Amino acid sequence: MSESHSLTHLNAAGQPSMVDVGGKIATRRVARARSRVVLGAEILALVQAGDLPTRKGPVFQTAILAGVMAAKKTADLIPLCHPLGLDDCQVRIEVAAPDAIIIECTATVTGKTGVEMEALMGASVAALTVYDMCKALSHNIVISETRLIEKTGGKKDFHHVDE
């Protein structure tokens, strides 16, 4: 593995270490991540009929709030992540017929480090919230394909190309 592809959270002695971003210039950074949740056709039909109400609130609205809250708490949950004051965080849920939903989280910050982990955390926790709220209807719900879709504003931009 070349020097440019080494792990960033290890110091010269191979021990865990937070990345020093002190010398970097603050730039606008945006990351978008996606999770796919396979609910099954029956649950999806209930959701499509209107945001499925539960004791915790409507499924999609509650999942959106959970995703934003999780993105804001990423540094509390992932070791060595820098705490970031997000400029913006948006979670969007759309139906992907015949049996799934797609959750996308876009996180934005003006700072010295990226927001990929915040976007991934937001999408993941929103997906987990959908599972939690729908599990009374089925335990065959599958959360899959959580991945970074794009990031801009850092040393190197990334754009996932669907295959």
PDB file of C-alpha atoms in Angstrom:
ATOM      1  CA  MET A   1       0.000   0.000   0.000  1.00  0.00           C
ATOM      2  CA  SER A   2       1.446   3.363  -0.971  1.00  0.00           C
ATOM      3  CA  GLU A   3       2.107   6.155   1.507  1.00  0.00           C
ATOM      4  CA  SER A   4      -0.855   8.115   0.116  1.00  0.00           C
ATOM      5  CA  HIS A   5      -3.165   5.191   0.955  1.00  0.00           C
ATOM      6  CA  SER A   6      -2.145   4.615   4.589  1.00  0.00           C
ATOM      7  CA  LEU A   7      -4.642   4.574   7.457  1.00  0.00           C
ATOM      8  CA  THR A   8      -5.089   8.078   8.848  1.00  0.00           C
ATOM      9  CA  HIS A   9      -6.024   7.217  12.423  1.00  0.00           C
ATOM     10  CA  LEU A  10      -2.737   5.502  13.299  1.00  0.00           C
ATOM     11  CA  ASN A  11       0.396   7.306  14.447  1.00  0.00           C
ATOM     12  CA  ALA A  12       3.976   6.348  13.467  1.00  0.00           C
ATOM     13  CA  ALA A  13       3.995   3.705  16.223  1.00  0.00           C
ATOM     14  CA  GLY A  14       0.815   2.132  14.888  1.00  0.00           C
ATOM     15  CA  GLN A  15      -1.319   3.357  17.795  1.00  0.00           C
ATOM     16  CA  PRO A  16      -4.754   4.987  17.473  1.00  0.00           C
ATOM     17  CA  SER A  17      -4.479   8.728  16.994  1.00  0.00           C
ATOM     18  CA  MET A  18      -6.838  11.556  16.119  1.00  0.00           C
ATOM     19  CA  VAL A  19      -5.932  13.237  12.827  1.00  0.00           C
ATOM     20  CA  ASP A  20      -4.438  16.690  13.414  1.00  0.00           C
ATOM     21  CA  VAL A  21      -6.452  19.086  11.252  1.00  0.00           C
ATOM     22  CA  GLY A  22      -4.965  22.237  12.801  1.00  0.00           C
ATOM     23  CA  GLY A  23      -2.988  23.185   9.696  1.00  0.00           C
ATOM     24  CA  LYS A  24      -5.863  22.707   7.274  1.00  0.00           C
ATOM     25  CA  ILE A  25      -7.914  25.525   5.793  1.00  0.00           C
ATOM     26  CA  ALA A  26     -11.640  25.509   6.513  1.00  0.00           C
ATOM     27  CA  THR A  27     -13.686  24.789   3.394  1.00  0.00           C
ATOM     28  CA  ARG A  28     -17.339  23.999   2.695  1.00  0.00           C
ATOM     29  CA  ARG A  29     -17.680  20.223   2.831  1.00  0.00           C
ATOM     30  CA  VAL A  30     -20.715  18.189   1.821  1.00  0.00           C
ATOM     31  CA  ALA A  31     -21.281  14.441   2.062  1.00  0.00           C
ATOM     32  CA  ARG A  32     -24.269  12.342   1.032  1.00  0.00           C
ATOM     33  CA  ALA A  33     -24.869   8.772   2.195  1.00  0.00           C
ATOM     34  CA  ARG A  34     -27.622   6.272   1.480  1.00  0.00           C
ATOM     35  CA  SER A  35     -29.208   3.273   3.194  1.00  0.00           C
ATOM     36  CA  ARG A  36     -31.719   0.924   1.613  1.00  0.00           C
ATOM     37  CA  VAL A  37     -34.382  -0.682   3.814  1.00  0.00           C
ATOM     38  CA  VAL A  38     -36.303  -3.647   2.446  1.00  0.00           C
ATOM     39  CA  LEU A  39     -39.601  -3.564   4.318  1.00  0.00           C
ATOM     40  CA  GLY A  40     -41.545  -6.060   2.244  1.00  0.00           C
ATOM     41  CA  ALA A  41     -44.501  -5.296   0.013  1.00  0.00           C
ATOM     42  CA  GLU A  42     -47.134  -5.439   2.789  1.00  0.00           C
ATOM     43  CA  ILE A  43     -45.408  -2.938   5.096  1.00  0.00           C
ATOM     44  CA  LEU A  44     -44.491  -0.734   2.150  1.00  0.00           C
ATOM     45  CA  ALA A  45     -48.156  -0.657   1.093  1.00  0.00           C
ATOM     46  CA  LEU A  46     -49.109   0.523   4.592  1.00  0.00           C
ATOM     47  CA  VAL A  47     -46.457   3.223   4.460  1.00  0.00           C
ATOM     48  CA  GLN A  48     -47.482   4.324   0.960  1.00  0.00           C
ATOM     49  CA  ALA A  49     -51.082   4.710   2.134  1.00  0.00           C
ATOM     50  CA  GLY A  50     -49.815   7.467   4.438  1.00  0.00           C
ATOM     51  CA  ASP A  51     -46.921   7.826   6.855  1.00  0.00           C
ATOM     52  CA  LEU A  52     -47.607   4.846   9.130  1.00  0.00           C
ATOM     53  CA  PRO A  53     -48.573   6.189  12.573  1.00  0.00           C
ATOM     54  CA  THR A  54     -47.073   4.534  15.665  1.00  0.00           C
ATOM     55  CA  ARG A  55     -46.932   5.353  19.375  1.00  0.00           C
ATOM     56  CA  LYS A  56     -43.572   7.052  18.725  1.00  0.00           C
ATOM     57  CA  GLY A  57     -45.039   9.124  15.889  1.00  0.00           C
ATOM     58  CA  PRO A  58     -45.177   8.758  12.113  1.00  0.00           C
ATOM     59  CA  VAL A  59     -42.456   6.367  10.901  1.00  0.00           C
ATOM     60  CA  PHE A  60     -40.818   8.558   8.263  1.00  0.00           C
ATOM     61  CA  GLN A  61     -40.951  11.788  10.262  1.00  0.00           C
ATOM     62  CA  THR A  62     -39.517  10.073  13.335  1.00  0.00           C
ATOM     63  CA  ALA A  63     -36.759   8.438  11.264  1.00  0.00           C
ATOM     64  CA  ILE A  64     -35.825  11.789   9.716  1.00  0.00           C
ATOM     65  CA  LEU A  65     -35.504  13.380  13.159  1.00  0.00           C
ATOM     66  CA  ALA A  66     -33.471  10.417  14.443  1.00  0.00           C
ATOM     67  CA  GLY A  67     -31.116  10.653  11.452  1.00  0.00           C
ATOM     68  CA  VAL A  68     -30.436  14.349  11.984  1.00  0.00           C
ATOM     69  CA  MET A  69     -29.933  13.842  15.728  1.00  0.00           C
ATOM     70  CA  ALA A  70     -27.519  10.957  15.077  1.00  0.00           C
ATOM     71  CA  ALA A  71     -25.471  12.947  12.556  1.00  0.00           C
ATOM     72  CA  LYS A  72     -25.043  15.672  15.188  1.00  0.00           C
ATOM     73  CA  LYS A  73     -23.778  13.056  17.709  1.00  0.00           C
ATOM     74  CA  THR A  74     -21.335  11.208  15.434  1.00  0.00           C
ATOM     75  CA  ALA A  75     -18.224  12.233  17.395  1.00  0.00           C
ATOM     76  CA  ASP A  76     -19.809  10.804  20.562  1.00  0.00           C
ATOM     77  CA  LEU A  77     -20.199   7.384  18.929  1.00  0.00           C
ATOM     78  CA  ILE A  78     -17.281   6.887  16.514  1.00  0.00           C
ATOM     79  CA  PRO A  79     -13.840   6.946  18.155  1.00  0.00           C
ATOM     80  CA  LEU A  80     -11.463   9.682  16.965  1.00  0.00           C
ATOM     81  CA  CYS A  81     -14.083  11.576  14.915  1.00  0.00           C
ATOM     82  CA  HIS A  82     -13.797  15.314  15.300  1.00  0.00           C
ATOM     83  CA  PRO A  83     -16.844  16.973  16.865  1.00  0.00           C
ATOM     84  CA  LEU A  84     -18.445  19.119  14.168  1.00  0.00           C
ATOM     85  CA  GLY A  85     -20.988  21.882  14.319  1.00  0.00           C
ATOM     86  CA  LEU A  86     -22.976  20.986  11.220  1.00  0.00           C
ATOM     87  CA  ASP A  87     -24.134  23.830   9.003  1.00  0.00           C
ATOM     88  CA  ASP A  88     -26.949  21.645   7.690  1.00  0.00           C
ATOM     89  CA  CYS A  89     -28.223  18.088   7.757  1.00  0.00           C
ATOM     90  CA  GLN A  90     -31.073  16.838   5.613  1.00  0.00           C
ATOM     91  CA  VAL A  91     -32.579  13.339   5.656  1.00  0.00           C
ATOM     92  CA  ARG A  92     -34.851  12.321   2.791  1.00  0.00           C
ATOM     93  CA  ILE A  93     -36.868   9.107   2.454  1.00  0.00           C
ATOM     94  CA  GLU A  94     -38.331   7.852  -0.816  1.00  0.00           C
ATOM     95  CA  VAL A  95     -40.160   4.697  -1.807  1.00  0.00           C
ATOM     96  CA  ALA A  96     -38.261   2.277  -4.031  1.00  0.00           C
ATOM     97  CA  ALA A  97     -41.006  -0.075  -5.202  1.00  0.00           C
ATOM     98  CA  PRO A  98     -41.859  -2.874  -4.953  1.00  0.00           C
ATOM     99  CA  ASP A  99     -40.685  -3.466  -1.379  1.00  0.00           C
ATOM    100  CA  ALA A 100     -38.079  -0.965  -0.169  1.00  0.00           C
ATOM    101  CA  ILE A 101     -37.303   2.607   0.807  1.00  0.00           C
ATOM    102  CA  ILE A 102     -34.165   4.627   0.214  1.00  0.00           C
ATOM    103  CA  ILE A 103     -32.903   6.936   2.952  1.00  0.00           C
ATOM    104  CA  GLU A 104     -30.421   9.649   2.038  1.00  0.00           C
ATOM    105  CA  CYS A 105     -28.629  11.885   4.488  1.00  0.00           C
ATOM    106  CA  THR A 106     -26.749  14.974   3.322  1.00  0.00           C
ATOM    107  CA  ALA A 107     -24.483  16.659   5.871  1.00  0.00           C
ATOM    108  CA  THR A 108     -22.779  20.018   5.349  1.00  0.00           C
ATOM    109  CA  VAL A 109     -20.104  21.836   7.339  1.00  0.00           C
ATOM    110  CA  THR A 110     -17.624  24.636   6.823  1.00  0.00           C
ATOM    111  CA  GLY A 111     -14.591  23.184   8.510  1.00  0.00           C
ATOM    112  CA  LYS A 112     -11.222  21.468   8.385  1.00  0.00           C
ATOM    113  CA  THR A 113     -12.464  17.896   8.161  1.00  0.00           C
ATOM    114  CA  GLY A 114     -15.097  16.062   6.166  1.00  0.00           C
ATOM    115  CA  VAL A 115     -18.622  15.018   7.083  1.00  0.00           C
ATOM    116  CA  GLU A 116     -18.748  11.528   5.566  1.00  0.00           C
ATOM    117  CA  MET A 117     -19.188   9.852   8.940  1.00  0.00           C
ATOM    118  CA  GLU A 118     -21.997  12.237   9.859  1.00  0.00           C
ATOM    119  CA  ALA A 119     -23.854  11.478   6.621  1.00  0.00           C
ATOM    120  CA  LEU A 120     -23.334   7.724   7.078  1.00  0.00           C
ATOM    121  CA  MET A 121     -24.445   7.923  10.709  1.00  0.00           C
ATOM    122  CA  GLY A 122     -27.579   9.867   9.773  1.00  0.00           C
ATOM    123  CA  ALA A 123     -28.604   7.407   7.068  1.00  0.00           C
ATOM    124  CA  SER A 124     -27.833   4.403   9.275  1.00  0.00           C
ATOM    125  CA  VAL A 125     -29.741   5.592  12.333  1.00  0.00           C
ATOM    126  CA  ALA A 126     -32.724   6.673  10.236  1.00  0.00           C
ATOM    127  CA  ALA A 127     -32.776   3.136   8.772  1.00  0.00           C
ATOM    128  CA  LEU A 128     -32.515   1.586  12.242  1.00  0.00           C
ATOM    129  CA  THR A 129     -35.385   3.788  13.389  1.00  0.00           C
ATOM    130  CA  VAL A 130     -37.590   2.563  10.532  1.00  0.00           C
ATOM    131  CA  TYR A 131     -36.721  -1.021  11.527  1.00  0.00           C
ATOM    132  CA  ASP A 132     -37.510  -0.334  15.183  1.00  0.00           C
ATOM    133  CA  MET A 133     -40.844   1.260  14.398  1.00  0.00           C
ATOM    134  CA  CYS A 134     -41.949  -1.439  11.915  1.00  0.00           C
ATOM    135  CA  LYS A 135     -40.590  -4.575  13.632  1.00  0.00           C
ATOM    136  CA  ALA A 136     -43.971  -5.291  15.242  1.00  0.00           C
ATOM    137  CA  LEU A 137     -45.236  -5.964  11.716  1.00  0.00           C
ATOM    138  CA  SER A 138     -42.262  -8.106  10.616  1.00  0.00           C
ATOM    139  CA  HIS A 139     -38.753  -9.079  11.650  1.00  0.00           C
ATOM    140  CA  ASN A 140     -37.847  -9.788   8.009  1.00  0.00           C
ATOM    141  CA  ILE A 141     -36.900  -6.152   7.433  1.00  0.00           C
ATOM    142  CA  VAL A 142     -33.405  -5.843   5.948  1.00  0.00           C
ATOM    143  CA  ILE A 143     -31.150  -2.796   6.142  1.00  0.00           C
ATOM    144  CA  SER A 144     -28.652  -2.932   3.302  1.00  0.00           C
ATOM    145  CA  GLU A 145     -26.372  -0.982   1.033  1.00  0.00           C
ATOM    146  CA  THR A 146     -25.369   1.735   3.465  1.00  0.00           C
ATOM    147  CA  ARG A 147     -22.724   3.653   1.590  1.00  0.00           C
ATOM    148  CA  LEU A 148     -21.193   7.012   0.828  1.00  0.00           C
ATOM    149  CA  ILE A 149     -22.659   8.423  -2.394  1.00  0.00           C
ATOM    150  CA  GLU A 150     -20.568  11.567  -2.692  1.00  0.00           C
ATOM    151  CA  LYS A 151     -18.350  13.992  -0.839  1.00  0.00           C
ATOM    152  CA  THR A 152     -16.941  17.352  -1.863  1.00  0.00           C
ATOM    153  CA  GLY A 153     -14.805  20.102  -0.403  1.00  0.00           C
ATOM    154  CA  GLY A 154     -11.861  18.204   1.010  1.00  0.00           C
ATOM    155  CA  LYS A 155      -8.528  17.079  -0.382  1.00  0.00           C
ATOM    156  CA  LYS A 156     -10.250  14.769  -2.836  1.00  0.00           C
ATOM    157  CA  ASP A 157     -13.860  14.686  -4.059  1.00  0.00           C
ATOM    158  CA  PHE A 158     -15.717  11.370  -4.391  1.00  0.00           C
ATOM    159  CA  HIS A 159     -18.760  10.481  -6.486  1.00  0.00           C
ATOM    160  CA  HIS A 160     -20.154   6.955  -6.480  1.00  0.00           C
ATOM    161  CA  VAL A 161     -21.127   5.688  -9.905  1.00  0.00           C
ATOM    162  CA  ASP A 162     -23.974   3.139  -9.923  1.00  0.00           C
ATOM    163  CA  GLU A 163     -22.914  -0.007 -11.725  1.00  0.00           C
TER     164      GLU A 163
END
